[in-house]
Amino acid sequence: MTFKPSRLLVVLFAAAALPVMAQNLAVVNGKAIPSSRADMMIKQLSAQGGAQGGQPDTPELRNMVKDELINREVLIQEADKLGLGNNPDVKAQADIARQSILIRALVADFIKKNPIKDADIQAEYDKFKAQAGDKEYHAQHILVENEADAKSIITKLKAGAKFEDLAKQSKDPGSAANGGDLGWATPASFVKPFSDALVALKPGQLTDTPVKTQFGYHVIKLDEVRPAKIPTLAEVKPQITEALQQKKLQAYQQDLRAKAKIQ
């Protein structure tokens, strides 16, 4: 006698199988591809592109992801069949990839648990404003190897030589071709001996003596001064936040290394 399940039993078995089928995107040669894998890939694709955002979650994108995961599963099964996973180079690359994934997860976890406070951002911004100063300076300079050459240039300039002509011999390739022009900048943009000499000048004035820095000897001429255009806190908050996060992460890494037993 052949057993024929009732319609009710068929419906019940089908209903019980639905959650299992829903968990799988597809089955390739008997091996299931979980739907969660597609969700993760779509999440990554959506996160790409920064503030502009990545690809939106659409049926078309999900079909593309499904095809991609099926293709990957076919290829990975063939690679396993050939035993490529036992290749030493492949194992080493897999270990490196695993390290990268775990380190990114650790960094994300640390940032989540140690958020940057608004008070710290404000303090860093105030420090930035104080260092930048309230004025910007438009200057020219000529950089040479030794003090004697710098003194000779100052003598020639005071005798009527053009700064732009003498600037061609400058060791600074970034400004030599532009007559020594450094553009507009705050004193904090320069090394201290240079900035100290710069702020002591008046517009149109030239340094009387060469200014020595680790780069050589400078002859500086100040062209103009104007109030500094300091960006608002809102404009630089993302950069300050990232810098403070990196500082915290660096301290965290150094602390872990200091505690580690390294032989």
CSV table of C-alpha atoms in Angstrom, one decimal:
chain,number,residue,atom,x,y,z
A,1,MET,CA,0.0,0.0,0.0
A,2,THR,CA,1.4,3.4,-1.0
A,3,PHE,CA,1.4,6.1,1.7
A,4,LYS,CA,-0.1,9.4,0.4
A,5,PRO,CA,0.5,12.3,2.8
A,6,SER,CA,-2.5,14.4,3.4
A,7,ARG,CA,-2.7,17.9,2.0
A,8,LEU,CA,-2.3,19.3,5.5
A,9,LEU,CA,0.9,17.5,6.1
A,10,VAL,CA,2.3,18.7,2.7
A,11,VAL,CA,1.5,22.3,3.7
A,12,LEU,CA,3.1,21.9,7.1
A,13,PHE,CA,6.3,20.4,5.7
A,14,ALA,CA,6.5,23.1,3.1
A,15,ALA,CA,6.0,25.8,5.8
A,16,ALA,CA,8.7,24.3,8.0
A,17,ALA,CA,11.1,24.3,5.1
A,18,LEU,CA,10.5,28.0,4.2
A,19,PRO,CA,12.7,29.5,6.9
A,20,VAL,CA,15.6,27.2,5.9
A,21,MET,CA,15.2,28.1,2.3
A,22,ALA,CA,15.0,31.8,3.1
A,23,GLN,CA,18.4,31.6,4.9
A,24,ASN,CA,20.0,30.4,1.7
A,25,LEU,CA,20.7,32.5,-1.4
A,26,ALA,CA,21.4,29.5,-3.6
A,27,VAL,CA,22.7,25.9,-3.4
A,28,VAL,CA,25.7,25.0,-5.5
A,29,ASN,CA,26.6,21.3,-5.9
A,30,GLY,CA,24.8,20.7,-2.6
A,31,LYS,CA,26.6,23.5,-0.7
A,32,ALA,CA,24.4,26.4,0.4
A,33,ILE,CA,25.3,30.1,0.0
A,34,PRO,CA,23.7,31.9,3.0
A,35,SER,CA,21.7,35.0,2.4
A,36,SER,CA,23.6,36.7,5.1
A,37,ARG,CA,26.7,36.7,2.8
A,38,ALA,CA,24.8,38.7,0.2
A,39,ASP,CA,23.6,41.1,2.9
A,40,MET,CA,27.2,41.6,3.9
A,41,MET,CA,28.3,42.3,0.4
A,42,ILE,CA,25.5,44.7,-0.3
A,43,LYS,CA,26.3,46.5,3.0
A,44,GLN,CA,29.9,46.9,1.9
A,45,LEU,CA,28.9,48.2,-1.6
A,46,SER,CA,26.4,50.6,0.0
A,47,ALA,CA,29.1,51.9,2.4
A,48,GLN,CA,31.6,52.6,-0.5
A,49,GLY,CA,31.8,56.2,-1.7
A,50,GLY,CA,32.2,58.0,1.6
A,51,ALA,CA,29.7,60.8,2.4
A,52,GLN,CA,28.3,60.5,-1.2
A,53,GLY,CA,27.2,56.9,-0.4
A,54,GLY,CA,27.7,53.8,-2.5
A,55,GLN,CA,25.2,51.7,-4.5
A,56,PRO,CA,21.6,51.7,-3.3
A,57,ASP,CA,20.1,48.4,-2.3
A,58,THR,CA,17.9,47.5,-5.3
A,59,PRO,CA,16.6,44.2,-6.8
A,60,GLU,CA,19.0,44.7,-9.6
A,61,LEU,CA,22.0,45.0,-7.2
A,62,ARG,CA,20.8,41.9,-5.3
A,63,ASN,CA,20.6,39.9,-8.6
A,64,MET,CA,24.1,41.0,-9.5
A,65,VAL,CA,25.4,40.0,-6.0
A,66,LYS,CA,23.7,36.7,-6.2
A,67,ASP,CA,25.3,35.9,-9.6
A,68,GLU,CA,28.7,37.0,-8.2
A,69,LEU,CA,28.4,34.8,-5.1
A,70,ILE,CA,27.4,31.8,-7.2
A,71,ASN,CA,30.3,32.4,-9.5
A,72,ARG,CA,32.6,32.6,-6.5
A,73,GLU,CA,31.2,29.4,-5.0
A,74,VAL,CA,31.8,27.5,-8.3
A,75,LEU,CA,35.4,28.8,-8.4
A,76,ILE,CA,36.1,28.1,-4.7
A,77,GLN,CA,34.8,24.6,-5.0
A,78,GLU,CA,37.1,24.0,-8.0
A,79,ALA,CA,40.0,25.4,-6.0
A,80,ASP,CA,39.3,23.2,-3.1
A,81,LYS,CA,39.0,20.2,-5.4
A,82,LEU,CA,42.5,21.0,-6.8
A,83,GLY,CA,43.8,21.3,-3.2
A,84,LEU,CA,45.0,24.9,-3.7
A,85,GLY,CA,44.0,25.7,-0.1
A,86,ASN,CA,47.0,23.6,1.0
A,87,ASN,CA,49.5,25.7,-1.0
A,88,PRO,CA,51.9,27.5,1.4
A,89,ASP,CA,51.7,30.8,-0.5
A,90,VAL,CA,47.9,30.6,-0.5
A,91,LYS,CA,47.8,29.9,3.2
A,92,ALA,CA,50.1,32.8,3.9
A,93,GLN,CA,47.9,35.2,1.9
A,94,ALA,CA,44.8,33.9,3.6
A,95,ASP,CA,46.5,34.6,7.0
A,96,ILE,CA,47.4,38.1,6.0
A,97,ALA,CA,43.8,38.7,4.7
A,98,ARG,CA,42.4,37.3,8.0
A,99,GLN,CA,44.7,39.7,10.0
A,100,SER,CA,43.6,42.7,8.0
A,101,ILE,CA,39.9,41.9,8.6
A,102,LEU,CA,40.4,41.3,12.3
A,103,ILE,CA,42.5,44.5,12.7
A,104,ARG,CA,39.8,46.5,10.9
A,105,ALA,CA,37.2,45.0,13.2
A,106,LEU,CA,39.4,45.8,16.3
A,107,VAL,CA,39.9,49.4,15.1
A,108,ALA,CA,36.1,49.8,14.5
A,109,ASP,CA,35.4,48.3,18.0
A,110,PHE,CA,37.9,50.6,19.7
A,111,ILE,CA,36.6,53.8,18.0
A,112,LYS,CA,33.0,52.8,18.9
A,113,LYS,CA,34.0,52.3,22.5
A,114,ASN,CA,36.2,55.4,22.7
A,115,PRO,CA,34.3,58.2,20.9
A,116,ILE,CA,35.9,61.6,20.5
A,117,LYS,CA,34.3,64.1,22.8
A,118,ASP,CA,33.1,67.5,21.6
A,119,ALA,CA,35.1,69.1,24.4
A,120,ASP,CA,38.3,67.5,23.0
A,121,ILE,CA,37.5,68.7,19.5
A,122,GLN,CA,36.9,72.2,20.8
A,123,ALA,CA,40.2,72.2,22.7
A,124,GLU,CA,42.1,71.0,19.6
A,125,TYR,CA,40.4,73.7,17.5
A,126,ASP,CA,41.3,76.4,20.0
A,127,LYS,CA,44.9,75.2,20.0
A,128,PHE,CA,44.9,75.3,16.2
A,129,LYS,CA,43.5,78.9,16.2
A,130,ALA,CA,46.1,80.0,18.7
A,131,GLN,CA,49.0,78.5,16.7
A,132,ALA,CA,47.7,79.8,13.4
A,133,GLY,CA,47.5,83.4,14.7
A,134,ASP,CA,45.2,86.1,13.5
A,135,LYS,CA,47.2,87.3,10.5
A,136,GLU,CA,48.4,85.8,7.2
A,137,TYR,CA,51.6,86.9,5.5
A,138,HIS,CA,52.4,87.1,1.8
A,139,ALA,CA,56.2,86.7,1.5
A,140,GLN,CA,59.0,85.8,-0.9
A,141,HIS,CA,62.3,84.1,0.0
A,142,ILE,CA,65.6,83.0,-1.5
A,143,LEU,CA,67.2,79.9,0.0
A,144,VAL,CA,70.9,79.3,-0.4
A,145,GLU,CA,73.5,76.9,1.0
A,146,ASN,CA,75.8,79.3,2.9
A,147,GLU,CA,75.6,82.6,4.8
A,148,ALA,CA,78.1,84.4,2.6
A,149,ASP,CA,75.8,83.8,-0.5
A,150,ALA,CA,72.8,85.1,1.5
A,151,LYS,CA,74.6,88.2,2.6
A,152,SER,CA,75.7,88.9,-1.0
A,153,ILE,CA,72.1,88.6,-2.2
A,154,ILE,CA,70.9,91.0,0.5
A,155,THR,CA,73.6,93.5,-0.6
A,156,LYS,CA,72.5,93.2,-4.3
A,157,LEU,CA,68.8,93.6,-3.4
A,158,LYS,CA,69.5,96.8,-1.4
A,159,ALA,CA,71.5,98.1,-4.4
A,160,GLY,CA,68.4,97.7,-6.6
A,161,ALA,CA,68.5,94.2,-7.9
A,162,LYS,CA,65.1,92.5,-8.5
A,163,PHE,CA,64.1,89.9,-6.0
A,164,GLU,CA,62.5,87.8,-8.8
A,165,ASP,CA,65.7,87.6,-10.7
A,166,LEU,CA,67.9,86.6,-7.8
A,167,ALA,CA,65.3,84.1,-6.6
A,168,LYS,CA,66.1,81.9,-9.6
A,169,GLN,CA,69.2,80.7,-7.7
A,170,SER,CA,67.1,79.6,-4.7
A,171,LYS,CA,67.5,76.0,-3.5
A,172,ASP,CA,63.7,75.9,-3.0
A,173,PRO,CA,62.3,74.4,-6.2
A,174,GLY,CA,58.7,75.1,-5.2
A,175,SER,CA,59.2,78.9,-5.2
A,176,ALA,CA,62.3,79.6,-7.2
A,177,ALA,CA,60.4,79.5,-10.5
A,178,ASN,CA,57.9,81.9,-9.1
A,179,GLY,CA,60.3,84.6,-8.0
A,180,GLY,CA,60.5,83.2,-4.5
A,181,ASP,CA,56.8,83.7,-3.9
A,182,LEU,CA,55.5,81.7,-1.0
A,183,GLY,CA,51.9,82.8,-1.3
A,184,TRP,CA,49.6,83.6,1.7
A,185,ALA,CA,50.4,81.6,4.8
A,186,THR,CA,50.2,81.9,8.6
A,187,PRO,CA,53.5,82.0,10.6
A,188,ALA,CA,52.7,78.5,11.9
A,189,SER,CA,53.2,77.2,8.4
A,190,PHE,CA,57.0,77.8,8.7
A,191,VAL,CA,59.8,76.7,10.9
A,192,LYS,CA,60.2,78.9,14.0
A,193,PRO,CA,63.4,80.9,12.9
A,194,PHE,CA,61.7,81.7,9.6
A,195,SER,CA,58.4,82.7,11.2
A,196,ASP,CA,60.0,84.8,13.9
A,197,ALA,CA,61.9,86.8,11.2
A,198,LEU,CA,58.8,87.0,9.1
A,199,VAL,CA,56.5,88.6,11.7
A,200,ALA,CA,59.2,91.1,12.6
A,201,LEU,CA,59.1,92.6,9.1
A,202,LYS,CA,56.8,95.3,7.8
A,203,PRO,CA,55.2,95.1,4.4
A,204,GLY,CA,57.9,95.9,1.7
A,205,GLN,CA,60.7,95.2,4.1
A,206,LEU,CA,63.6,92.8,3.6
A,207,THR,CA,65.6,90.9,6.3
A,208,ASP,CA,68.9,92.7,7.1
A,209,THR,CA,70.7,89.5,7.9
A,210,PRO,CA,70.3,85.9,6.6
A,211,VAL,CA,67.9,83.7,8.5
A,212,LYS,CA,69.3,80.3,9.3
A,213,THR,CA,67.1,77.2,9.4
A,214,GLN,CA,67.8,73.5,9.0
A,215,PHE,CA,67.3,74.0,5.2
A,216,GLY,CA,70.0,76.6,4.8
A,217,TYR,CA,70.1,80.4,4.8
A,218,HIS,CA,67.0,82.5,3.8
A,219,VAL,CA,66.6,86.0,2.5
A,220,ILE,CA,63.0,87.0,3.3
A,221,LYS,CA,60.9,89.8,1.9
A,222,LEU,CA,57.4,90.6,3.2
A,223,ASP,CA,54.9,91.8,0.7
A,224,GLU,CA,51.6,92.1,2.5
A,225,VAL,CA,49.7,91.3,5.7
A,226,ARG,CA,46.0,90.6,6.1
A,227,PRO,CA,43.6,89.2,8.7
A,228,ALA,CA,43.8,85.4,8.8
A,229,LYS,CA,41.0,83.4,7.3
A,230,ILE,CA,40.6,80.7,10.0
A,231,PRO,CA,38.1,78.0,9.0
A,232,THR,CA,35.2,77.5,11.4
A,233,LEU,CA,34.9,74.6,13.8
A,234,ALA,CA,32.2,73.0,11.6
A,235,GLU,CA,34.5,73.1,8.6
A,236,VAL,CA,37.4,71.3,10.2
A,237,LYS,CA,35.6,69.1,12.7
A,238,PRO,CA,35.8,66.0,10.5
A,239,GLN,CA,39.6,66.4,10.1
A,240,ILE,CA,40.1,67.2,13.8
A,241,THR,CA,38.0,64.1,14.8
A,242,GLU,CA,40.0,61.9,12.5
A,243,ALA,CA,43.3,63.2,13.8
A,244,LEU,CA,42.3,62.7,17.4
A,245,GLN,CA,41.1,59.2,16.6
A,246,GLN,CA,44.4,58.3,15.0
A,247,LYS,CA,46.2,59.7,18.0
A,248,LYS,CA,44.1,57.5,20.3
A,249,LEU,CA,44.6,54.5,18.1
A,250,GLN,CA,48.4,55.0,18.0
A,251,ALA,CA,48.5,55.2,21.8
A,252,TYR,CA,46.3,52.1,22.1
A,253,GLN,CA,48.7,50.2,19.7
A,254,GLN,CA,51.8,51.4,21.6
A,255,ASP,CA,50.2,50.3,24.9
A,256,LEU,CA,49.4,46.8,23.6
A,257,ARG,CA,52.9,46.5,22.2
A,258,ALA,CA,54.4,47.6,25.5
A,259,LYS,CA,52.5,44.9,27.3
A,260,ALA,CA,53.3,42.2,24.7
A,261,LYS,CA,56.0,39.7,25.3
A,262,ILE,CA,58.3,40.1,22.2
A,263,GLN,CA,61.3,37.8,21.9
